[in-house]
Amino acid sequence: MDTLNATLAHGRATRLPSEFYDSKLRNIVEKIGVEEWFSGYYESQEYRTVGIGGLVGDVVDRMVGTVEQNGEDGFLEARGDADSIESSKDGNEGIKFAMSGCHDTTLAGFLSGFGAFKSELWPPFTSQIAVELFRQREGAPNAASTADRMSSEVPRSKEPKPRSWLASIFGSPKSAVFQPTLTGQTMARKPSTILSPEDKARLEGYYVRVRYNDRPVTIPGCKAPNNHLPGDETFCTLEAFKRIADKFTPRNWKEACNSNLDKPAFPDKDENVSHSNNPASLAYSTARTRWPKIVIEAIADVEATLSKYRQGTPEFEDGKEVARGLKTISLDLESDARLMPIPEDGTSATKDFNDELKSLGPISWRNSPWLFCENYLYRLISSCFSKCRTAFWRTYDVFAIQKTSALKSSKSVIVELVQWYLEINRKAHEEKVKGEEKLEALMEEMIQVSLWDNATDLLLLVSISVEELQSRQGKKPRELFKKNVVDDDTEQVWGLLSSLRSGNTNREIHIVLDNAGFELITDLILAAYLLAANYATRIVLHGKDIPWFVSDVTATDLETTLNTLEVPSFSHSATEREARILKDFASELRGYFASDKLCYQSHPFWTTQHPYARLPELAPKLYRQLAAAELVIFKGDLNYRKLVFDGLWPRTTPFQQALGLLGATTPARTQGLRSLALRTCKADTCVGLVPGREKELDPEGTGEWTRTGKYAVVSFYDGKSTS
């Protein structure tokens, strides 16, 4: 391309044969050149760091240095000596304009580092990038035009500055204008994650705009709410611009260049997953807010329990060690410490965590893959208890009070749901529930009840009688729920279940559970209905073997739930009628458990970091058990994230493709899984949307719609189908 462009610029005497200038050929060559040179910036953070991070860091230095007025804006670099620095108009002059010469590859690399060079052509001759710093005019309303709101004038401090280090060395009697901070870090070179509230406050009101060949560029990371000037995404807040740049600014450039020399140039794992250093990801706030809060609440729970034991007893000493371990985790979270190997406890799960941590390289709490790090957190919390000498603390569930409280506060809606189920069951036995349409509508309601975890809204569904299912009044609540199901395979699921209902052989359905409390009640209702209505002859519930993700179901949670139903002990006392309804349901469930039609299992695989595509390799016996089932229902957000690798797939990616090996076509399709994901969206990832649907849900492209729980998926893939 350089040769072609040079001949075009230097006249006819330098021209090559005309075939070289064919527009189609040039477009192909240009595309190949751009991909070869710049695609690496999108594929590898290390590539961004060593390729352009140093220059980007220098630009941020000058921007933030202008705000700090410490000479790091290029003033010292430009003026060079103490006398010239100190004769700079009493501190009112700063660097207004700095120009650097560079290559075309530098320009494209700079934009690619910020993810803003996709679909661009090779930079033409005389290309340039302008990086501009603005401040918002005081009192300018957001409704005003951008030009009226912004100013390129940065106010200079009128206060006398302390003597500079140059002045102190050379004995200049004049007062220095700027004092570079050599004894500590300037704000520019501090990672954004450790900036104090005071530091961040100093950056407020400042905005950065990047112009490429005089065209404003929108940096993807600046599109998120609060990261740009309201109404104009091309004006990125200085704080956000710095935060994005910090992710690939090397702390030590030489060290970064000399590291990983024995590893491939590009990572063998896709980096395109939810990451805690991505401000546009929910992982970002989770790592900084939610995780620390969870650990602080765990410490409070342990210390409250510890107070019940006398000093010197084994339980007291164990409790002290647990609290000490949790406090260490809390401090590490607050300081964004590097993740260290989990203390070995002889389990393969811990070894797997440590092996994968090693393969990921140095990562910290706020700079790590979300799925791995969140699972690592709960395994690390568990290790604080597993090494205890006393059985009390080894088996202690630090989240039990929260789970029990959530269950006991849901009495009214639980009674309504159970009564609804029992009424359906009674009418089914009396053969009043007949006809495919009515059965399909009823199954759709069962799926919806298990899908949504908003107890109040679910009452709209269960307020409809069996007789009203096909009426306009009966259809309305289902349609209300269905409009927020963004990937809806309910019809395919019904096609499978209706065929199972007429079968005479053993039919096993597995449910991989999510949360305890109210959600577990809805799952038990679904399981009981599948058995009572003959869709399955056996239901296997899969839970966790240790306390996990605060609210995930353990065997103890299941028993607590059954006991709460049998002897109603909610926050509000139950009436005699309510108590009878709940006891009847508990009795039905106990009967199913006693006859092994309903059983609970907890395999260690469910409390690892592994995506479920690794099931066949890492837990082959569990995989064979699931593959033998007629259907495997994966409940909730965590199970969905593990099914699709927590990947930032394009929203239109088919569910089958996102499943990886679980969705792969194999010669022995009978060994595949029939997977049904019932999930309300509370994370970044979501697949299976039809083209155009995401634009309807998220016209501004913020990604927030996948995180609020307002939308859901009923995603099905038949791994046994031969079609």
XYZ file of C-alpha atoms in Angstrom:
723
model
C 0.000 0.000 0.000
C 2.843 2.396 0.767
C 4.250 1.868 -2.721
C 0.889 2.397 -4.402
C 0.122 5.518 -2.395
C 3.610 6.932 -2.967
C 3.308 6.556 -6.735
C -0.035 8.325 -6.674
C 1.452 11.192 -4.674
C 4.630 11.657 -6.719
C 3.374 11.891 -10.273
C 2.939 9.792 -13.372
C 6.633 9.076 -13.800
C 6.526 6.806 -10.745
C 3.350 4.910 -11.693
C 3.126 1.126 -11.775
C 1.128 -0.834 -14.370
C -2.543 0.138 -14.311
C -3.660 -3.227 -12.862
C -2.181 -2.209 -9.512
C -4.646 0.658 -9.263
C -7.798 -1.415 -9.733
C -10.189 -0.192 -7.019
C -11.271 -3.696 -5.990
C -7.666 -4.875 -5.734
C -6.690 -1.822 -3.688
C -9.604 -2.335 -1.297
C -8.611 -5.962 -0.733
C -4.945 -5.106 -0.212
C -5.863 -2.260 2.127
C -8.159 -4.484 4.191
C -5.456 -7.136 4.492
C -2.912 -4.514 5.529
C -5.172 -3.001 8.192
C -6.057 -6.411 9.631
C -2.427 -7.565 9.636
C -1.141 -4.451 11.369
C -3.924 -3.510 13.751
C -6.207 -6.461 14.578
C -3.774 -7.433 17.346
C -4.812 -4.373 19.341
C -8.309 -5.856 19.629
C -7.157 -9.395 20.404
C -4.611 -8.869 23.168
C -4.251 -6.461 26.045
C -0.520 -7.164 26.083
C -0.355 -6.101 22.427
C -2.064 -2.813 23.291
C 0.184 -2.278 26.292
C 3.552 -2.697 24.580
C 2.370 -1.456 21.169
C 0.863 1.912 22.070
C 0.442 2.044 25.854
C 3.556 4.123 26.465
C 2.444 6.897 24.123
C -1.111 6.824 25.450
C 0.257 7.112 28.990
C 2.272 10.172 27.990
C -0.834 11.816 26.510
C -2.760 11.154 29.727
C 0.194 12.537 31.697
C -0.070 15.835 29.854
C -3.849 16.031 30.183
C -3.906 15.296 33.895
C -0.742 17.318 34.432
C -2.585 20.326 33.020
C -5.278 19.866 35.641
C -2.765 19.286 38.442
C -0.490 22.135 37.240
C 2.607 20.200 38.241
C 4.709 20.573 35.133
C 3.762 17.175 33.768
C 1.712 18.805 30.996
C 4.960 19.107 29.031
C 5.959 22.485 30.479
C 9.222 21.248 32.013
C 9.935 19.168 28.938
C 9.468 22.145 26.633
C 11.207 24.893 28.666
C 14.040 22.768 29.930
C 15.675 24.814 32.701
C 14.747 26.436 35.962
C 15.114 30.034 34.851
C 12.881 29.697 31.804
C 10.321 27.811 33.840
C 10.214 30.496 36.461
C 9.823 33.357 34.007
C 6.472 32.062 32.755
C 4.130 34.933 33.458
C 3.681 34.259 37.168
C 2.096 30.855 36.715
C -0.587 31.848 34.207
C 1.014 30.164 31.216
C 0.685 26.458 30.611
C 1.246 24.328 27.556
C -1.604 25.136 25.139
C -0.458 23.072 22.193
C 1.971 20.189 21.775
C 2.771 18.535 18.447
C 4.496 15.226 17.861
C 5.503 13.735 14.532
C 4.756 10.056 13.995
C 4.000 7.330 11.477
C 0.665 6.241 10.069
C 0.955 3.041 12.126
C 1.139 5.143 15.282
C -2.078 6.961 14.445
C -3.994 3.774 13.696
C -2.435 2.066 16.717
C -3.544 4.899 18.986
C -7.151 4.652 17.800
C -7.074 0.837 17.856
C -5.869 0.862 21.456
C -9.101 2.635 22.376
C -11.174 0.305 20.179
C -11.980 3.152 17.783
C -10.385 2.041 14.501
C -12.775 -0.680 13.375
C -13.946 -0.424 9.754
C -11.353 2.284 9.064
C -9.076 2.378 6.009
C -5.307 2.768 6.204
C -4.479 6.329 7.338
C -3.935 8.418 4.194
C -1.019 10.809 3.722
C -1.056 13.872 6.010
C -3.348 12.142 8.524
C -3.405 13.491 12.049
C -4.994 12.919 15.430
C -5.879 15.776 17.754
C -6.411 14.974 21.413
C -8.136 17.960 22.988
C -8.768 18.819 26.630
C -11.832 20.882 27.524
C -13.501 21.974 30.688
C -17.208 22.571 31.106
C -18.192 26.204 31.538
C -19.527 26.852 35.012
C -23.295 27.125 35.110
C -23.786 26.025 31.485
C -27.026 23.992 31.246
C -26.971 20.531 29.626
C -29.590 21.735 27.166
C -27.137 24.253 25.730
C -25.121 23.396 22.641
C -21.818 21.628 23.094
C -19.935 24.729 21.937
C -21.666 26.851 24.568
C -20.946 24.332 27.303
C -17.263 23.736 26.630
C -14.113 25.808 26.900
C -10.536 25.006 25.961
C -9.247 27.419 28.594
C -7.987 25.663 31.723
C -7.785 27.975 34.733
C -4.296 28.370 36.151
C -3.631 28.609 39.818
C -2.935 32.127 41.148
C -1.354 30.841 44.312
C 2.436 31.028 44.663
C 4.068 27.651 44.069
C 6.784 26.104 46.263
C 10.352 26.046 45.008
C 10.961 23.489 42.294
C 13.505 20.727 42.592
C 15.567 22.381 39.816
C 15.561 25.647 41.711
C 16.581 23.944 44.920
C 19.526 22.243 43.204
C 20.805 25.239 41.229
C 19.973 27.829 43.867
C 17.660 29.995 41.774
C 16.232 32.718 44.011
C 12.981 32.835 42.037
C 9.866 30.973 42.965
C 9.058 28.076 40.656
C 5.863 27.912 38.658
C 5.527 24.139 38.767
C 6.863 21.505 41.084
C 7.100 18.023 39.601
C 6.299 15.328 42.127
C 9.431 13.198 42.248
C 8.987 11.813 45.739
C 5.603 10.277 44.921
C 3.303 9.464 42.037
C 1.502 12.194 40.196
C -2.182 11.591 39.714
C -1.570 10.921 36.018
C 0.482 7.799 36.684
C -1.637 6.486 39.512
C -3.951 3.692 38.341
C -7.537 4.946 38.361
C -8.456 2.166 40.763
C -6.453 3.761 43.572
C -7.317 7.408 43.004
C -8.756 8.987 46.122
C -12.168 10.692 46.049
C -10.303 13.998 46.237
C -8.223 13.071 43.178
C -11.313 12.105 41.191
C -13.062 15.314 42.227
C -10.215 17.335 40.683
C -10.867 15.663 37.323
C -14.558 16.514 37.306
C -15.695 18.977 34.658
C -12.855 18.102 32.270
C -13.476 16.353 28.961
C -11.284 14.835 26.251
C -12.170 14.778 22.564
C -10.224 12.813 19.966
C -10.398 14.012 16.357
C -9.058 11.874 13.510
C -8.485 13.889 10.345
C -10.702 16.570 11.860
C -13.553 14.101 12.452
C -14.639 13.575 16.098
C -14.163 9.969 17.194
C -16.426 8.119 19.629
C -14.422 5.889 21.962
C -16.563 2.808 22.806
C -15.692 2.889 26.500
C -16.896 6.488 26.715
C -20.413 5.631 25.532
C -21.434 4.275 28.934
C -23.599 6.532 31.147
C -21.610 9.160 33.096
C -18.550 8.595 30.891
C -19.310 11.422 28.455
C -20.799 14.871 28.181
C -24.600 14.488 28.225
C -25.804 14.582 24.656
C -22.385 14.186 23.007
C -20.515 10.872 23.292
C -17.444 12.268 21.522
C -16.621 14.306 24.651
C -15.263 11.691 27.047
C -14.844 12.634 30.689
C -11.178 12.959 31.570
C -11.698 10.467 34.399
C -13.145 7.861 31.997
C -10.483 8.553 29.349
C -7.768 8.007 31.945
C -9.501 4.909 33.305
C -9.648 3.340 29.836
C -6.054 4.299 29.053
C -4.826 2.925 32.391
C -5.843 -0.564 31.320
C -3.068 -0.680 28.725
C -0.574 1.872 30.049
C 2.526 -0.066 31.163
C 3.695 0.548 34.699
C 7.194 -0.436 33.565
C 7.613 -0.384 29.797
C 10.894 -2.331 29.672
C 9.536 -4.981 31.998
C 6.389 -5.321 29.892
C 8.447 -5.731 26.715
C 10.639 -8.409 28.287
C 7.808 -10.468 29.769
C 6.053 -13.506 28.261
C 8.842 -14.032 25.722
C 8.210 -17.785 25.788
C 4.470 -17.399 25.096
C 2.527 -16.926 21.853
C 2.164 -13.391 20.518
C -1.608 -13.666 20.916
C -3.510 -15.325 23.756
C -4.780 -18.862 23.166
C -7.976 -17.888 25.037
C -10.549 -15.404 23.857
C -10.231 -12.202 25.867
C -13.718 -11.198 24.830
C -15.391 -12.069 28.112
C -16.814 -9.961 30.927
C -13.857 -8.410 32.729
C -13.596 -6.476 35.970
C -11.377 -3.777 34.459
C -13.956 -2.903 31.794
C -16.019 0.112 32.917
C -18.766 -0.864 30.474
C -19.189 -4.263 32.187
C -21.270 -5.009 35.269
C -18.148 -6.801 36.507
C -16.536 -3.396 37.044
C -18.939 -2.261 39.783
C -19.326 -5.810 41.128
C -15.611 -6.040 41.900
C -15.516 -2.610 43.512
C -18.800 -2.547 45.404
C -20.637 -5.858 45.660
C -17.766 -8.195 46.516
C -16.364 -6.026 49.326
C -19.868 -5.690 50.800
C -20.405 -9.466 50.727
C -17.162 -10.109 52.588
C -17.848 -7.362 55.155
C -21.266 -8.895 55.878
C -19.646 -12.322 56.212
C -17.185 -10.923 58.762
C -20.057 -9.420 60.757
C -21.895 -12.762 60.719
C -18.833 -14.676 61.945
C -18.079 -12.166 64.698
C -21.708 -12.248 65.890
C -21.558 -16.049 66.063
C -18.141 -15.953 67.700
C -19.486 -13.844 70.556
C -21.586 -16.814 71.687
C -18.500 -18.867 72.583
C -16.144 -18.520 75.546
C -12.579 -17.480 74.905
C -10.184 -20.385 74.851
C -12.646 -22.954 73.511
C -11.781 -24.685 70.199
C -14.832 -23.057 68.584
C -13.727 -19.605 69.685
C -10.185 -20.085 68.399
C -11.423 -21.451 65.077
C -13.858 -18.561 64.753
C -11.054 -16.058 65.312
C -9.035 -17.644 62.505
C -12.025 -17.567 60.170
C -12.617 -13.876 60.909
C -8.921 -13.158 60.379
C -8.973 -14.904 56.997
C -12.086 -13.028 55.874
C -10.561 -9.705 56.933
C -7.489 -10.479 54.818
C -9.772 -11.039 51.823
C -11.543 -7.769 52.590
C -8.281 -5.827 52.669
C -7.116 -7.449 49.438
C -10.365 -6.467 47.731
C -10.059 -2.870 48.883
C -6.425 -2.587 47.783
C -6.944 -4.472 44.505
C -4.309 -6.990 45.497
C -2.963 -9.632 43.162
C -4.844 -12.949 43.293
C -2.745 -15.572 45.051
C -3.084 -19.372 45.062
C -5.835 -20.697 47.354
C -4.408 -22.695 50.300
C -4.330 -26.349 49.280
C -6.954 -28.472 51.025
C -6.460 -31.737 49.150
C -9.443 -31.200 46.815
C -9.164 -31.285 43.039
C -11.322 -28.137 42.864
C -8.738 -26.023 44.695
C -5.958 -27.422 42.534
C -7.967 -26.549 39.406
C -8.394 -22.966 40.607
C -4.693 -22.589 41.295
C -3.671 -24.160 37.978
C -5.939 -21.831 36.022
C -4.820 -18.832 38.060
C -1.243 -19.628 37.082
C -2.188 -19.907 33.417
C -3.972 -16.539 33.511
C -0.805 -14.803 34.687
C -0.724 -11.947 37.215
C -4.275 -10.678 37.729
C -5.875 -8.632 40.478
C -9.391 -8.348 41.882
C -10.207 -5.386 39.664
C -8.365 -6.637 36.608
C -9.526 -10.191 35.959
C -12.072 -12.281 34.047
C -15.352 -11.884 35.940
C -16.484 -15.513 35.876
C -13.173 -16.892 37.088
C -12.613 -14.250 39.746
C -16.121 -14.433 41.214
C -15.905 -18.216 41.578
C -12.389 -17.825 42.993
C -13.783 -15.456 45.647
C -16.288 -17.991 46.964
C -13.741 -20.822 46.909
C -11.364 -18.561 48.845
C -14.101 -17.750 51.393
C -14.809 -21.474 51.725
C -11.117 -22.156 52.408
C -11.360 -19.993 55.538
C -13.787 -22.558 56.964
C -12.520 -25.826 55.481
C -9.247 -25.716 57.426
C -10.980 -25.394 60.821
C -10.515 -28.120 63.439
C -14.080 -28.028 64.761
C -16.987 -29.517 62.821
C -19.108 -26.478 63.691
C -16.980 -24.068 61.677
C -16.031 -26.561 58.948
C -19.714 -26.960 58.057
C -20.760 -23.393 58.863
C -22.782 -21.539 56.212
C -21.910 -17.872 56.524
C -24.807 -16.987 54.201
C -27.472 -19.092 55.934
C -29.123 -16.225 57.825
C -29.572 -14.225 54.610
C -31.103 -17.194 52.789
C -33.437 -18.111 55.638
C -34.539 -14.508 56.046
C -35.391 -14.262 52.340
C -37.491 -17.429 52.599
C -39.342 -16.414 55.736
C -40.224 -12.967 54.383
C -42.041 -14.445 51.350
C -44.922 -16.189 53.127
C -47.862 -14.579 51.319
C -46.692 -15.228 47.784
C -45.477 -18.732 48.676
C -48.934 -19.586 50.019
C -50.533 -18.223 46.839
C -48.209 -20.206 44.581
C -48.580 -23.449 46.535
C -52.364 -23.110 46.630
C -52.379 -22.498 42.866
C -50.275 -25.609 42.264
C -52.381 -27.814 44.553
C -55.572 -26.649 42.827
C -54.117 -27.494 39.419
C -53.037 -30.890 40.722
C -56.492 -31.616 42.124
C -58.244 -30.695 38.883
C -55.760 -32.761 36.884
C -56.617 -35.829 38.979
C -60.284 -35.081 38.403
C -59.493 -34.971 34.678
C -60.654 -31.377 34.359
C -57.407 -30.344 32.674
C -57.756 -31.710 29.150
C -56.788 -30.690 25.643
C -53.376 -29.923 24.188
C -53.930 -26.170 24.149
C -54.846 -26.051 27.822
C -51.967 -28.346 28.790
C -49.550 -26.235 26.753
C -50.811 -23.019 28.350
C -50.443 -24.562 31.796
C -46.887 -25.723 31.072
C -46.067 -22.242 29.806
C -47.250 -20.822 33.127
C -45.139 -23.336 35.041
C -42.069 -22.312 33.079
C -42.829 -18.634 33.665
C -43.246 -19.215 37.415
C -39.851 -20.925 37.556
C -38.269 -18.286 35.304
C -39.165 -15.023 37.013
C -38.106 -14.224 40.554
C -40.281 -11.149 41.042
C -42.764 -12.544 43.539
C -45.266 -9.707 43.263
C -45.561 -9.950 39.479
C -45.987 -13.723 39.616
C -49.288 -13.274 41.435
C -50.676 -12.006 38.109
C -50.075 -15.451 36.667
C -51.379 -17.593 39.495
C -54.521 -15.507 39.928
C -55.887 -17.114 36.744
C -57.950 -20.265 37.187
C -57.449 -23.367 35.065
C -60.766 -22.731 33.357
C -59.612 -19.224 32.332
C -56.275 -20.284 30.803
C -57.465 -19.970 27.199
C -59.636 -16.912 27.720
C -58.479 -13.414 26.791
C -58.185 -12.627 30.498
C -56.098 -15.738 31.060
C -53.740 -15.096 28.138
C -53.028 -11.485 29.075
C -50.623 -12.148 32.019
C -48.666 -14.724 29.984
C -48.361 -12.319 27.071
C -47.194 -9.607 29.490
C -44.390 -11.844 30.694
C -43.530 -13.200 27.247
C -42.865 -9.753 25.747
C -39.808 -9.471 27.989
C -38.468 -12.924 27.068
C -35.863 -11.948 24.483
C -35.020 -15.514 23.403
C -38.136 -17.650 23.699
C -37.985 -21.352 22.810
C -41.072 -22.282 24.849
C -42.787 -23.900 21.852
C -39.819 -26.212 21.263
C -39.776 -27.130 24.942
C -43.472 -27.913 24.825
C -42.918 -30.073 21.755
C -40.427 -32.170 23.728
C -42.443 -32.345 26.953
C -45.698 -33.242 25.222
C -43.934 -36.197 23.593
C -42.537 -37.288 26.964
C -45.959 -37.207 28.586
C -47.239 -39.968 26.361
C -44.235 -42.198 26.983
C -44.247 -45.303 29.160
C -40.512 -45.673 29.732
C -38.477 -44.155 32.520
C -38.124 -40.430 31.848
C -35.613 -38.485 33.915
C -35.381 -34.687 34.008
C -32.583 -32.857 35.801
C -32.782 -29.344 37.261
C -29.522 -27.540 38.026
C -30.702 -25.221 40.793
C -29.790 -21.608 41.385
C -31.063 -19.695 44.437
C -32.549 -20.821 47.722
C -35.537 -19.069 49.306
C -38.532 -18.132 47.189
C -36.876 -19.262 43.938
C -36.332 -22.761 45.310
C -40.067 -22.951 46.093
C -40.871 -22.183 42.442
C -38.410 -24.865 41.305
C -39.979 -27.419 43.646
C -43.402 -26.537 42.228
C -42.092 -27.117 38.696
C -40.498 -30.431 39.724
C -43.673 -31.610 41.482
C -45.821 -30.685 38.493
C -43.557 -32.516 36.028
C -43.948 -35.644 38.170
C -47.648 -35.275 38.946
C -48.579 -34.617 35.311
C -46.430 -37.540 34.076
C -43.917 -35.538 32.059
C -41.172 -37.289 34.035
C -40.857 -40.385 36.188
C -37.890 -38.986 38.143
C -36.515 -35.511 38.833
C -32.910 -34.971 39.928
C -32.126 -31.661 41.630
C -28.500 -30.503 41.481
C -27.253 -28.103 44.149
C -23.961 -26.963 45.626
C -21.742 -28.947 47.993
C -20.573 -25.806 49.840
C -22.080 -22.330 50.437
C -21.767 -20.517 47.104
C -22.584 -17.136 45.598
C -24.435 -16.152 48.793
C -27.820 -17.613 47.853
C -27.162 -20.838 45.929
C -28.970 -23.952 47.147
C -27.225 -26.481 49.386
C -28.647 -29.690 50.888
C -29.188 -27.826 54.167
C -31.176 -25.114 52.365
C -33.438 -27.752 50.838
C -34.090 -29.341 54.224
C -34.681 -25.918 55.805
C -37.232 -25.149 53.091
C -39.121 -28.412 53.650
C -39.103 -27.877 57.416
C -40.396 -24.324 56.979
C -43.285 -25.636 54.901
C -44.090 -28.425 57.364
C -44.025 -26.244 60.460
C -44.747 -22.801 59.035
C -42.312 -20.389 60.674
C -42.363 -17.247 58.580
C -41.854 -13.624 59.542
C -45.643 -13.340 59.751
C -47.566 -16.158 61.393
C -49.586 -18.431 59.113
C -53.304 -18.988 59.541
C -54.613 -22.497 60.069
C -55.712 -22.642 56.423
C -52.328 -21.402 55.180
C -50.512 -23.895 57.395
C -52.582 -26.749 55.983
C -51.835 -25.706 52.378
C -48.097 -25.557 53.025
C -48.075 -28.878 54.922
C -49.925 -30.614 52.089
C -47.292 -29.473 49.614
C -44.453 -30.493 51.947
C -46.075 -33.903 52.388
C -46.252 -34.379 48.619
C -42.585 -33.465 48.266
C -41.533 -35.751 51.120
C -43.394 -38.574 49.412
C -41.526 -37.979 46.169
C -38.179 -37.928 47.999
C -39.046 -41.115 49.918
C -39.896 -42.965 46.696
C -36.798 -41.598 44.917
C -38.957 -39.906 42.304
C -37.310 -36.708 43.512
C -33.698 -36.637 44.685
C -30.973 -34.116 45.465
C -27.319 -34.378 44.404
C -24.312 -32.071 44.764
C -21.327 -32.716 42.527
C -18.085 -30.784 43.213
C -18.013 -29.614 39.575
C -20.808 -27.099 40.264
C -18.530 -25.178 42.669
C -15.618 -24.752 40.274
C -14.786 -21.953 37.875
C -15.267 -24.113 34.801
C -17.603 -23.290 31.916
C -19.974 -26.189 31.305
C -18.389 -27.047 27.951
C -15.624 -28.629 30.047
C -18.065 -31.087 31.626
C -17.286 -34.067 29.324
C -13.556 -33.788 30.044
C -13.482 -32.792 33.725
C -16.576 -34.549 35.100
C -17.271 -37.395 32.640
C -19.481 -39.391 35.029
C -21.675 -36.359 35.751
C -21.809 -35.570 32.035
C -22.944 -39.109 31.173
C -25.668 -38.857 33.812
C -26.922 -35.558 32.374
C -26.663 -36.819 28.800
C -28.825 -39.831 29.702
C -31.627 -37.535 30.899
C -34.489 -36.432 28.670
C -33.910 -32.783 29.588
C -31.514 -30.726 31.723
C -32.923 -27.424 33.010
C -30.287 -24.871 33.998
C -31.732 -22.265 36.340
C -30.540 -18.720 36.858
C -27.821 -16.299 35.881
C -24.664 -18.114 37.021
C -25.603 -21.341 35.239
C -26.329 -19.371 32.056
C -23.013 -17.524 32.267
C -21.182 -20.839 32.606
C -23.123 -22.320 29.692
C -22.036 -19.503 27.344
C -18.544 -18.891 28.815
C -19.640 -15.484 30.174
C -18.726 -14.388 26.662
C -19.467 -11.007 25.141
C -20.979 -12.696 22.106
C -22.873 -10.692 19.505
C -26.469 -10.750 20.764
C -27.648 -12.566 17.635
C -25.281 -15.502 18.235
C -27.354 -18.723 18.280
C -27.617 -20.351 21.705
C -26.200 -23.563 20.216
C -23.040 -21.787 19.045
C -22.494 -20.071 22.401
C -22.649 -23.477 24.147
C -19.326 -24.450 22.599
C -18.738 -28.202 22.822
C -22.151 -28.729 24.425
C -23.673 -27.415 21.208
C -21.272 -29.187 18.848
C -22.612 -31.679 16.309
C -21.146 -35.117 17.022
C -21.619 -38.500 15.354
C -23.186 -39.909 18.529
C -25.874 -37.269 19.006
C -27.698 -39.514 21.484
C -24.951 -38.613 23.953
C -25.630 -34.888 23.708
C -27.484 -32.776 26.253
C -30.945 -31.361 25.831
C -30.284 -28.034 27.516
C -32.934 -25.558 28.666
C -31.758 -22.313 30.257
C -34.305 -20.399 32.341
C -32.636 -17.133 33.259
C -33.521 -13.555 34.080
C -30.776 -11.324 32.690
C -28.528 -9.919 35.431
C -25.093 -9.895 33.812
C -23.420 -8.778 30.570
C -23.872 -11.814 28.368
C -26.997 -12.676 26.388
C -27.449 -14.541 23.085
C -30.194 -15.817 20.815
C -31.805 -12.492 19.865
C -33.310 -12.005 16.429
C -31.683 -9.228 14.344
C -32.954 -5.795 15.323
C -34.253 -6.855 18.734
C -31.313 -5.412 20.682
C -31.761 -2.038 18.979
C -35.384 -2.016 20.183
C -34.325 -2.848 23.737
C -31.257 -0.628 23.868
C -31.370 2.187 21.288
C -28.465 4.015 22.966
C -26.263 0.913 23.146
C -25.543 1.120 26.894
C -25.934 -2.624 27.535
C -27.877 -1.920 30.723
C -30.881 -3.982 29.633
C -29.028 -7.263 30.244
C -28.393 -6.450 33.919
C -31.643 -5.319 35.499
C -33.639 -8.556 35.670
C -36.405 -7.026 33.565
C -35.669 -9.319 30.623
C -35.219 -13.075 30.461
C -34.447 -16.026 28.191
C -36.026 -19.441 27.692
C -33.191 -20.858 25.584
C -33.337 -24.474 24.396
C -30.955 -26.658 22.437
C -31.684 -30.286 21.632
C -28.332 -32.056 21.719
C -29.984 -35.360 20.905
C -31.741 -34.249 17.736
C -30.572 -35.910 14.539
C -32.185 -33.292 12.303
